[in-house]
Amino acid sequence: MIFSKTEIEGVYVIELEPFQDERGFFSRIFCEKEFGQAGLVSDFVQVNHSTSRYKGTIRGLHFQLPPHSEVKVLRCVRGSLYDVIVDIRKNSLTFLEHFKIELSESNNRMLYIPTGFAHGFQTLSDNTSLIYFHSDFYHPSAEKGLKYNDPRLSIEWPLPVSQISKKDQEHNYLSQDYQGIEI
């Protein structure tokens, strides 16, 4: 695995190094030792798998409040998606800036998201599946979200929205005095 820093502190793109032969390929998507050598959290407690049926589906932007803020590692295992994270760390130099990346089953990339970020994505193909590693369990009382089309975030989604949950539609726009979360 190759761990590459991004312009936002703590966010990494992880490039897999698959072994390929006539049978197909083999690729490691997690190694505690390699994550540790890169200085990244590796104590994951939950792995989730989600599938979105339709191209243009948006999920997010989701996060959990402290003390249940979580590190996430994402890997697209089928289809492709436009992944977006927003820095909501109070006093961060990149507060409310976002990082975007295309993840697909074929580009061998994963995204490492530290605590203090809201996460969402839009599918670029039908039947897109994503695997998420989480450093904390899901806590409904800590669950929060940002509005995917909040003008303060200036996120340009690549496709018209085809599907979005009622819950994600109902997230509020950020108030002018929003200061983020303390990590």
PDB file of C-alpha atoms in Angstrom:
ATOM      1  CA  MET A   1       0.000   0.000   0.000  1.00  0.00           C
ATOM      2  CA  ILE A   2       1.144   3.501  -0.809  1.00  0.00           C
ATOM      3  CA  PHE A   3      -0.058   6.212   1.607  1.00  0.00           C
ATOM      4  CA  SER A   4      -0.181   9.701   0.049  1.00  0.00           C
ATOM      5  CA  LYS A   5      -0.927  12.846   2.030  1.00  0.00           C
ATOM      6  CA  THR A   6      -3.477  15.250   0.593  1.00  0.00           C
ATOM      7  CA  GLU A   7      -3.701  19.023   0.919  1.00  0.00           C
ATOM      8  CA  ILE A   8      -5.933  18.574   3.987  1.00  0.00           C
ATOM      9  CA  GLU A   9      -4.102  17.538   7.150  1.00  0.00           C
ATOM     10  CA  GLY A  10      -4.764  13.948   8.197  1.00  0.00           C
ATOM     11  CA  VAL A  11      -6.486  12.870   4.964  1.00  0.00           C
ATOM     12  CA  TYR A  12      -4.706  10.199   2.905  1.00  0.00           C
ATOM     13  CA  VAL A  13      -5.254   8.504  -0.413  1.00  0.00           C
ATOM     14  CA  ILE A  14      -4.162   4.876  -0.160  1.00  0.00           C
ATOM     15  CA  GLU A  15      -3.114   3.171  -3.370  1.00  0.00           C
ATOM     16  CA  LEU A  16      -3.344  -0.584  -3.409  1.00  0.00           C
ATOM     17  CA  GLU A  17      -0.650  -2.671  -5.043  1.00  0.00           C
ATOM     18  CA  PRO A  18      -2.479  -5.670  -6.491  1.00  0.00           C
ATOM     19  CA  PHE A  19      -0.688  -8.823  -7.540  1.00  0.00           C
ATOM     20  CA  GLN A  20      -2.094  -9.867 -10.917  1.00  0.00           C
ATOM     21  CA  ASP A  21      -1.784 -13.023 -12.961  1.00  0.00           C
ATOM     22  CA  GLU A  22      -3.901 -15.078 -15.358  1.00  0.00           C
ATOM     23  CA  ARG A  23      -6.328 -15.965 -12.532  1.00  0.00           C
ATOM     24  CA  GLY A  24      -7.124 -12.359 -11.657  1.00  0.00           C
ATOM     25  CA  PHE A  25      -5.666 -10.330  -8.818  1.00  0.00           C
ATOM     26  CA  PHE A  26      -4.984 -10.322  -5.090  1.00  0.00           C
ATOM     27  CA  SER A  27      -4.842  -7.102  -3.102  1.00  0.00           C
ATOM     28  CA  ARG A  28      -4.505  -6.349   0.578  1.00  0.00           C
ATOM     29  CA  ILE A  29      -6.901  -3.603   1.694  1.00  0.00           C
ATOM     30  CA  PHE A  30      -5.838  -3.471   5.333  1.00  0.00           C
ATOM     31  CA  CYS A  31      -2.634  -4.217   7.217  1.00  0.00           C
ATOM     32  CA  GLU A  32      -2.323  -3.022  10.810  1.00  0.00           C
ATOM     33  CA  LYS A  33       1.468  -2.909  10.519  1.00  0.00           C
ATOM     34  CA  GLU A  34       1.455  -0.729   7.376  1.00  0.00           C
ATOM     35  CA  PHE A  35      -1.198   1.628   8.764  1.00  0.00           C
ATOM     36  CA  GLY A  36       0.852   1.938  11.964  1.00  0.00           C
ATOM     37  CA  GLN A  37       4.055   2.680  10.050  1.00  0.00           C
ATOM     38  CA  ALA A  38       2.196   5.478   8.241  1.00  0.00           C
ATOM     39  CA  GLY A  39       1.048   6.841  11.625  1.00  0.00           C
ATOM     40  CA  LEU A  40      -2.610   6.104  10.925  1.00  0.00           C
ATOM     41  CA  VAL A  41      -5.314   4.738  13.219  1.00  0.00           C
ATOM     42  CA  SER A  42      -5.787   1.027  12.697  1.00  0.00           C
ATOM     43  CA  ASP A  43      -8.082  -0.050  15.532  1.00  0.00           C
ATOM     44  CA  PHE A  44     -11.252  -0.544  13.537  1.00  0.00           C
ATOM     45  CA  VAL A  45     -14.296  -1.986  15.295  1.00  0.00           C
ATOM     46  CA  GLN A  46     -16.801  -2.254  12.466  1.00  0.00           C
ATOM     47  CA  VAL A  47     -16.803  -2.837   8.706  1.00  0.00           C
ATOM     48  CA  ASN A  48     -19.892  -1.884   6.685  1.00  0.00           C
ATOM     49  CA  HIS A  49     -20.903  -2.577   3.097  1.00  0.00           C
ATOM     50  CA  SER A  50     -23.399  -0.410   1.228  1.00  0.00           C
ATOM     51  CA  THR A  51     -24.807  -0.676  -2.277  1.00  0.00           C
ATOM     52  CA  SER A  52     -26.579   2.079  -4.188  1.00  0.00           C
ATOM     53  CA  ARG A  53     -28.701   0.834  -7.074  1.00  0.00           C
ATOM     54  CA  TYR A  54     -28.812   3.942  -9.220  1.00  0.00           C
ATOM     55  CA  LYS A  55     -26.294   6.273 -10.835  1.00  0.00           C
ATOM     56  CA  GLY A  56     -26.604   9.774  -9.357  1.00  0.00           C
ATOM     57  CA  THR A  57     -27.523   8.621  -5.839  1.00  0.00           C
ATOM     58  CA  ILE A  58     -26.192  10.837  -3.049  1.00  0.00           C
ATOM     59  CA  ARG A  59     -25.517   9.587   0.468  1.00  0.00           C
ATOM     60  CA  GLY A  60     -24.402  12.043   3.114  1.00  0.00           C
ATOM     61  CA  LEU A  61     -22.863  14.190   4.317  1.00  0.00           C
ATOM     62  CA  HIS A  62     -22.624  12.177   7.568  1.00  0.00           C
ATOM     63  CA  PHE A  63     -20.561  12.365  10.763  1.00  0.00           C
ATOM     64  CA  GLN A  64     -20.727  11.431  14.440  1.00  0.00           C
ATOM     65  CA  LEU A  65     -20.236  13.889  17.284  1.00  0.00           C
ATOM     66  CA  PRO A  66     -17.505  13.382  19.895  1.00  0.00           C
ATOM     67  CA  PRO A  67     -16.862  11.236  21.819  1.00  0.00           C
ATOM     68  CA  HIS A  68     -18.032   8.955  18.999  1.00  0.00           C
ATOM     69  CA  SER A  69     -16.259  10.705  16.114  1.00  0.00           C
ATOM     70  CA  GLU A  70     -14.730   8.075  13.895  1.00  0.00           C
ATOM     71  CA  VAL A  71     -11.913   7.427  11.503  1.00  0.00           C
ATOM     72  CA  LYS A  72     -13.127   5.857   8.258  1.00  0.00           C
ATOM     73  CA  VAL A  73     -11.374   4.039   5.445  1.00  0.00           C
ATOM     74  CA  LEU A  74     -13.360   3.620   2.223  1.00  0.00           C
ATOM     75  CA  ARG A  75     -12.963   1.285  -0.733  1.00  0.00           C
ATOM     76  CA  CYS A  76     -15.268   1.086  -3.754  1.00  0.00           C
ATOM     77  CA  VAL A  77     -15.606  -2.588  -4.673  1.00  0.00           C
ATOM     78  CA  ARG A  78     -18.113  -2.271  -7.534  1.00  0.00           C
ATOM     79  CA  GLY A  79     -18.912   0.586  -9.875  1.00  0.00           C
ATOM     80  CA  SER A  80     -17.596   4.086  -9.243  1.00  0.00           C
ATOM     81  CA  LEU A  81     -18.342   7.086  -7.080  1.00  0.00           C
ATOM     82  CA  TYR A  82     -17.438  10.699  -6.434  1.00  0.00           C
ATOM     83  CA  ASP A  83     -16.421  10.858  -2.785  1.00  0.00           C
ATOM     84  CA  VAL A  84     -16.453  14.106  -0.786  1.00  0.00           C
ATOM     85  CA  ILE A  85     -15.312  14.913   2.731  1.00  0.00           C
ATOM     86  CA  VAL A  86     -15.723  18.250   4.530  1.00  0.00           C
ATOM     87  CA  ASP A  87     -13.400  19.425   7.307  1.00  0.00           C
ATOM     88  CA  ILE A  88     -15.572  20.340  10.307  1.00  0.00           C
ATOM     89  CA  ARG A  89     -12.753  20.442  12.882  1.00  0.00           C
ATOM     90  CA  LYS A  90     -13.047  23.557  15.007  1.00  0.00           C
ATOM     91  CA  ASN A  91     -10.082  25.907  14.435  1.00  0.00           C
ATOM     92  CA  SER A  92      -8.707  23.811  11.563  1.00  0.00           C
ATOM     93  CA  LEU A  93      -6.753  25.722   8.915  1.00  0.00           C
ATOM     94  CA  THR A  94      -8.964  24.015   6.308  1.00  0.00           C
ATOM     95  CA  PHE A  95     -12.275  24.412   8.177  1.00  0.00           C
ATOM     96  CA  LEU A  96     -15.253  23.849   5.827  1.00  0.00           C
ATOM     97  CA  GLU A  97     -12.973  23.059   2.896  1.00  0.00           C
ATOM     98  CA  HIS A  98     -13.699  19.843   1.080  1.00  0.00           C
ATOM     99  CA  PHE A  99     -11.630  17.137  -0.562  1.00  0.00           C
ATOM    100  CA  LYS A 100     -13.009  15.113  -3.448  1.00  0.00           C
ATOM    101  CA  ILE A 101     -11.824  11.975  -5.191  1.00  0.00           C
ATOM    102  CA  GLU A 102     -13.175   9.396  -7.603  1.00  0.00           C
ATOM    103  CA  LEU A 103     -13.081   5.872  -6.221  1.00  0.00           C
ATOM    104  CA  SER A 104     -13.828   2.863  -8.394  1.00  0.00           C
ATOM    105  CA  GLU A 105     -13.453  -0.872  -8.399  1.00  0.00           C
ATOM    106  CA  SER A 106     -10.646  -0.543 -10.942  1.00  0.00           C
ATOM    107  CA  ASN A 107      -8.558   2.435  -9.790  1.00  0.00           C
ATOM    108  CA  ASN A 108      -7.124   0.679  -6.699  1.00  0.00           C
ATOM    109  CA  ARG A 109      -7.595   3.682  -4.411  1.00  0.00           C
ATOM    110  CA  MET A 110      -8.958   4.001  -0.911  1.00  0.00           C
ATOM    111  CA  LEU A 111      -9.583   7.097   1.193  1.00  0.00           C
ATOM    112  CA  TYR A 112      -8.487   7.511   4.822  1.00  0.00           C
ATOM    113  CA  ILE A 113     -10.691  10.017   6.674  1.00  0.00           C
ATOM    114  CA  PRO A 114      -9.628  11.160  10.163  1.00  0.00           C
ATOM    115  CA  THR A 115     -12.055  12.249  12.873  1.00  0.00           C
ATOM    116  CA  GLY A 116     -13.671  15.625  12.369  1.00  0.00           C
ATOM    117  CA  PHE A 117     -14.934  15.209   8.812  1.00  0.00           C
ATOM    118  CA  ALA A 118     -18.384  14.877   7.282  1.00  0.00           C
ATOM    119  CA  HIS A 119     -18.503  12.283   4.509  1.00  0.00           C
ATOM    120  CA  GLY A 120     -20.724  11.761   1.498  1.00  0.00           C
ATOM    121  CA  PHE A 121     -20.649  10.462  -2.042  1.00  0.00           C
ATOM    122  CA  GLN A 122     -22.487  10.368  -5.345  1.00  0.00           C
ATOM    123  CA  THR A 123     -22.575   7.217  -7.431  1.00  0.00           C
ATOM    124  CA  LEU A 124     -21.257   7.516 -10.981  1.00  0.00           C
ATOM    125  CA  SER A 125     -22.661   4.156 -12.089  1.00  0.00           C
ATOM    126  CA  ASP A 126     -25.549   1.851 -11.243  1.00  0.00           C
ATOM    127  CA  ASN A 127     -25.055  -0.817  -8.562  1.00  0.00           C
ATOM    128  CA  THR A 128     -22.114   0.836  -6.843  1.00  0.00           C
ATOM    129  CA  SER A 129     -20.823  -0.837  -3.669  1.00  0.00           C
ATOM    130  CA  LEU A 130     -18.578   0.569  -0.981  1.00  0.00           C
ATOM    131  CA  ILE A 131     -16.846  -0.999   2.017  1.00  0.00           C
ATOM    132  CA  TYR A 132     -16.217   1.230   5.058  1.00  0.00           C
ATOM    133  CA  PHE A 133     -13.918   0.527   8.006  1.00  0.00           C
ATOM    134  CA  HIS A 134     -14.959   2.439  11.173  1.00  0.00           C
ATOM    135  CA  SER A 135     -12.986   3.173  14.348  1.00  0.00           C
ATOM    136  CA  ASP A 136     -16.154   3.526  16.451  1.00  0.00           C
ATOM    137  CA  PHE A 137     -19.542   1.891  16.530  1.00  0.00           C
ATOM    138  CA  TYR A 138     -22.652   3.558  15.155  1.00  0.00           C
ATOM    139  CA  HIS A 139     -24.300   5.694  17.843  1.00  0.00           C
ATOM    140  CA  PRO A 140     -27.697   7.058  16.729  1.00  0.00           C
ATOM    141  CA  SER A 141     -27.577   9.781  19.400  1.00  0.00           C
ATOM    142  CA  ALA A 142     -24.254  11.082  17.965  1.00  0.00           C
ATOM    143  CA  GLU A 143     -25.321  10.939  14.304  1.00  0.00           C
ATOM    144  CA  LYS A 144     -25.382  14.264  12.457  1.00  0.00           C
ATOM    145  CA  GLY A 145     -25.196  15.513   8.901  1.00  0.00           C
ATOM    146  CA  LEU A 146     -24.565  18.460   6.635  1.00  0.00           C
ATOM    147  CA  LYS A 147     -26.814  19.401   3.736  1.00  0.00           C
ATOM    148  CA  TYR A 148     -25.270  18.001   0.540  1.00  0.00           C
ATOM    149  CA  ASN A 149     -26.043  21.193  -1.401  1.00  0.00           C
ATOM    150  CA  ASP A 150     -25.208  23.759   1.283  1.00  0.00           C
ATOM    151  CA  PRO A 151     -23.982  26.891  -0.547  1.00  0.00           C
ATOM    152  CA  ARG A 152     -21.306  27.496   2.125  1.00  0.00           C
ATOM    153  CA  LEU A 153     -19.640  24.219   1.122  1.00  0.00           C
ATOM    154  CA  SER A 154     -19.580  24.905  -2.649  1.00  0.00           C
ATOM    155  CA  ILE A 155     -19.599  21.203  -3.549  1.00  0.00           C
ATOM    156  CA  GLU A 156     -20.136  20.630  -7.254  1.00  0.00           C
ATOM    157  CA  TRP A 157     -21.673  17.184  -7.615  1.00  0.00           C
ATOM    158  CA  PRO A 158     -20.920  15.764 -11.073  1.00  0.00           C
ATOM    159  CA  LEU A 159     -24.429  14.458 -11.863  1.00  0.00           C
ATOM    160  CA  PRO A 160     -28.033  15.460 -11.255  1.00  0.00           C
ATOM    161  CA  VAL A 161     -29.335  13.841  -8.062  1.00  0.00           C
ATOM    162  CA  SER A 162     -31.344  10.709  -8.884  1.00  0.00           C
ATOM    163  CA  GLN A 163     -31.876   9.370  -5.343  1.00  0.00           C
ATOM    164  CA  ILE A 164     -31.350  10.765  -1.845  1.00  0.00           C
ATOM    165  CA  SER A 165     -32.873   9.648   1.439  1.00  0.00           C
ATOM    166  CA  LYS A 166     -35.456  11.757   3.215  1.00  0.00           C
ATOM    167  CA  LYS A 167     -33.112  11.954   6.202  1.00  0.00           C
ATOM    168  CA  ASP A 168     -30.267  13.352   4.069  1.00  0.00           C
ATOM    169  CA  GLN A 169     -32.637  15.852   2.414  1.00  0.00           C
ATOM    170  CA  GLU A 170     -33.667  17.125   5.844  1.00  0.00           C
ATOM    171  CA  HIS A 171     -30.184  18.060   7.098  1.00  0.00           C
ATOM    172  CA  ASN A 172     -30.036  21.767   7.872  1.00  0.00           C
ATOM    173  CA  TYR A 173     -27.908  24.339   6.108  1.00  0.00           C
ATOM    174  CA  LEU A 174     -24.977  25.553   8.195  1.00  0.00           C
ATOM    175  CA  SER A 175     -25.660  28.627  10.285  1.00  0.00           C
ATOM    176  CA  GLN A 176     -23.368  31.623   9.789  1.00  0.00           C
ATOM    177  CA  ASP A 177     -21.950  31.088  13.278  1.00  0.00           C
ATOM    178  CA  TYR A 178     -21.198  27.359  12.869  1.00  0.00           C
ATOM    179  CA  GLN A 179     -17.773  26.717  14.421  1.00  0.00           C
ATOM    180  CA  GLY A 180     -17.358  22.994  13.890  1.00  0.00           C
ATOM    181  CA  ILE A 181     -16.657  20.204  16.342  1.00  0.00           C
ATOM    182  CA  GLU A 182     -13.927  19.948  18.947  1.00  0.00           C
ATOM    183  CA  ILE A 183     -11.675  16.934  18.347  1.00  0.00           C
TER     184      ILE A 183
END
